[in-house]
């Protein structure tokens, strides 16, 4: 009990002190709060002060469930941000990002892991699936704020935000396929289970659950508000309670709770007549900040640096460098929302790995308990992503400022959750740039 109270006190103290200088850190130094939270966690953890020391037997299950909660809240927030018309208008860009490009990202990551670590290709596919999806938590630290509003085009922010919310759930089939191939004696049996259990029971059922909770949650909330039955406080926390409810229900029946949460948020927000009060209250932003900072402090405190082999760091570096960046240049012509090479570079570079990767790793560990390299390697990749993506914002900032005159960037004062329609940027000859 003493250790738990101490951990809570240290995490709260960091949030308190960070809050006093948060604007300066984010808007002047362009540093990610997740980078600082992870650094503080490492400082508090066994590697330095040893003030937060969670036993491995407890940390695995705790971080697995905590990751589930954090990622579900984030994808619900992303789903709420998606207008009803956005998927229809930008289906081509989203299709390329979420299907062919995502599969190639998985194969490239797995190939790097296989070559560097000498693991079997199937085991490499498991780890590759963990680090394939982009993380909405880390992505939001770059896609929000004055820096993003001033220098990152609205259409690019919209695209990357939706991608980060959708690909966590859609990455699940990539994870379960090699797991089933490793745990079943017959390839046919593995593929059969992958088809009916992963796609039918986990993906399609999760979509149906998300639609059900999102639709009826919206109907019930509108009816309650119209009859003046709900007070303001309950109204504001309704979305959060809905996110936790759909996540818990879907997890209990062993379906894909991330997909369900994203679809729930998207369907719930299709009628935005009553969402203005929620956005104006910034309640979601406050809860996101508290949970995300707490998560990454704890993540930093449990990192097993003694288990990180040299090849793990090489894997992390090569994955971050090659898993997305070349593909975005190759596929730029097939993604209408990437309107110039600079945007392709930005989208290819900012594909951070974080909470979703940790969640997938702990899920896979439950299925493959003897796979000892799994969690430490994913943790090493996530730590490297937090460092590299969280510290390169100043470089991107200088680059975008230097080239700002070449592209029309929209200066928004609204939050990233406000999707806005933007016209194409053209040069003097009327050609897309």
Short mmCIF file of C-alpha atoms in Angstrom, two decimals, residues 71 75 97-99 101-107 110 125-136 162-180 194 198-199 202-203 207 256-260 262 323 356-357 359-361 363-364:
data_model
loop_
_atom_site.label_atom_id
_atom_site.label_comp_id
_atom_site.label_asym_id
_atom_site.label_seq_id
_atom_site.Cartn_x
_atom_site.Cartn_y
_atom_site.Cartn_z
CA UNK A 71 -6.22 3.27 -26.23
CA UNK A 75 -9.91 5.92 -30.37
CA UNK A 97 -3.35 3.80 -45.72
CA UNK A 98 -5.36 1.18 -43.85
CA UNK A 99 -4.97 -1.80 -46.17
CA UNK A 101 0.19 0.34 -46.97
CA UNK A 102 -0.52 -1.11 -43.53
CA UNK A 103 0.16 -4.67 -44.70
CA UNK A 104 3.43 -3.58 -46.32
CA UNK A 105 4.38 -1.75 -43.12
CA UNK A 106 3.80 -4.99 -41.23
CA UNK A 107 5.94 -7.01 -43.62
CA UNK A 110 8.73 -8.07 -39.56
CA UNK A 125 5.43 -11.28 -37.79
CA UNK A 126 3.96 -11.20 -34.27
CA UNK A 127 6.28 -8.40 -33.18
CA UNK A 128 5.88 -6.65 -36.53
CA UNK A 129 2.12 -6.61 -36.03
CA UNK A 130 2.57 -5.02 -32.60
CA UNK A 131 4.54 -2.09 -34.00
CA UNK A 132 2.59 -1.61 -37.24
CA UNK A 133 -0.30 0.63 -36.08
CA UNK A 134 0.34 4.29 -35.40
CA UNK A 135 -0.51 5.42 -31.91
CA UNK A 136 -3.30 8.00 -31.44
CA UNK A 162 -8.31 9.09 -38.55
CA UNK A 163 -5.52 6.70 -39.55
CA UNK A 164 -4.17 6.58 -36.01
CA UNK A 165 -7.61 5.80 -34.62
CA UNK A 166 -8.63 3.20 -37.18
CA UNK A 167 -5.46 1.18 -37.69
CA UNK A 168 -5.13 0.09 -34.05
CA UNK A 169 -8.27 -2.01 -34.33
CA UNK A 170 -7.63 -3.11 -37.90
CA UNK A 171 -4.13 -4.22 -36.94
CA UNK A 172 -5.57 -7.01 -34.82
CA UNK A 173 -5.92 -9.52 -37.70
CA UNK A 174 -2.24 -8.99 -38.52
CA UNK A 175 -1.40 -9.98 -34.95
CA UNK A 176 -3.64 -13.02 -34.64
CA UNK A 177 -2.65 -14.63 -37.96
CA UNK A 178 0.96 -15.50 -36.96
CA UNK A 179 -0.21 -16.36 -33.42
CA UNK A 180 -2.64 -18.95 -34.80
CA UNK A 194 -8.36 -16.67 -38.21
CA UNK A 198 -10.76 -12.88 -35.92
CA UNK A 199 -12.72 -11.47 -38.84
CA UNK A 202 -13.79 -10.04 -33.39
CA UNK A 203 -13.89 -7.52 -36.25
CA UNK A 207 -18.29 -3.16 -35.62
CA UNK A 256 -12.07 -6.46 -30.61
CA UNK A 257 -12.75 -3.65 -28.14
CA UNK A 258 -10.58 -1.14 -30.01
CA UNK A 259 -12.63 -1.44 -33.21
CA UNK A 260 -15.85 -1.29 -31.19
CA UNK A 262 -13.70 3.63 -32.58
CA UNK A 323 8.64 1.03 -41.84
CA UNK A 356 -1.35 0.26 -28.96
CA UNK A 357 1.95 -1.56 -29.46
CA UNK A 359 -1.35 -3.50 -25.63
CA UNK A 360 -0.75 -5.85 -28.56
CA UNK A 361 2.49 -7.11 -27.02
CA UNK A 363 -2.04 -9.65 -25.59
CA UNK A 364 0.37 -11.74 -27.66
#
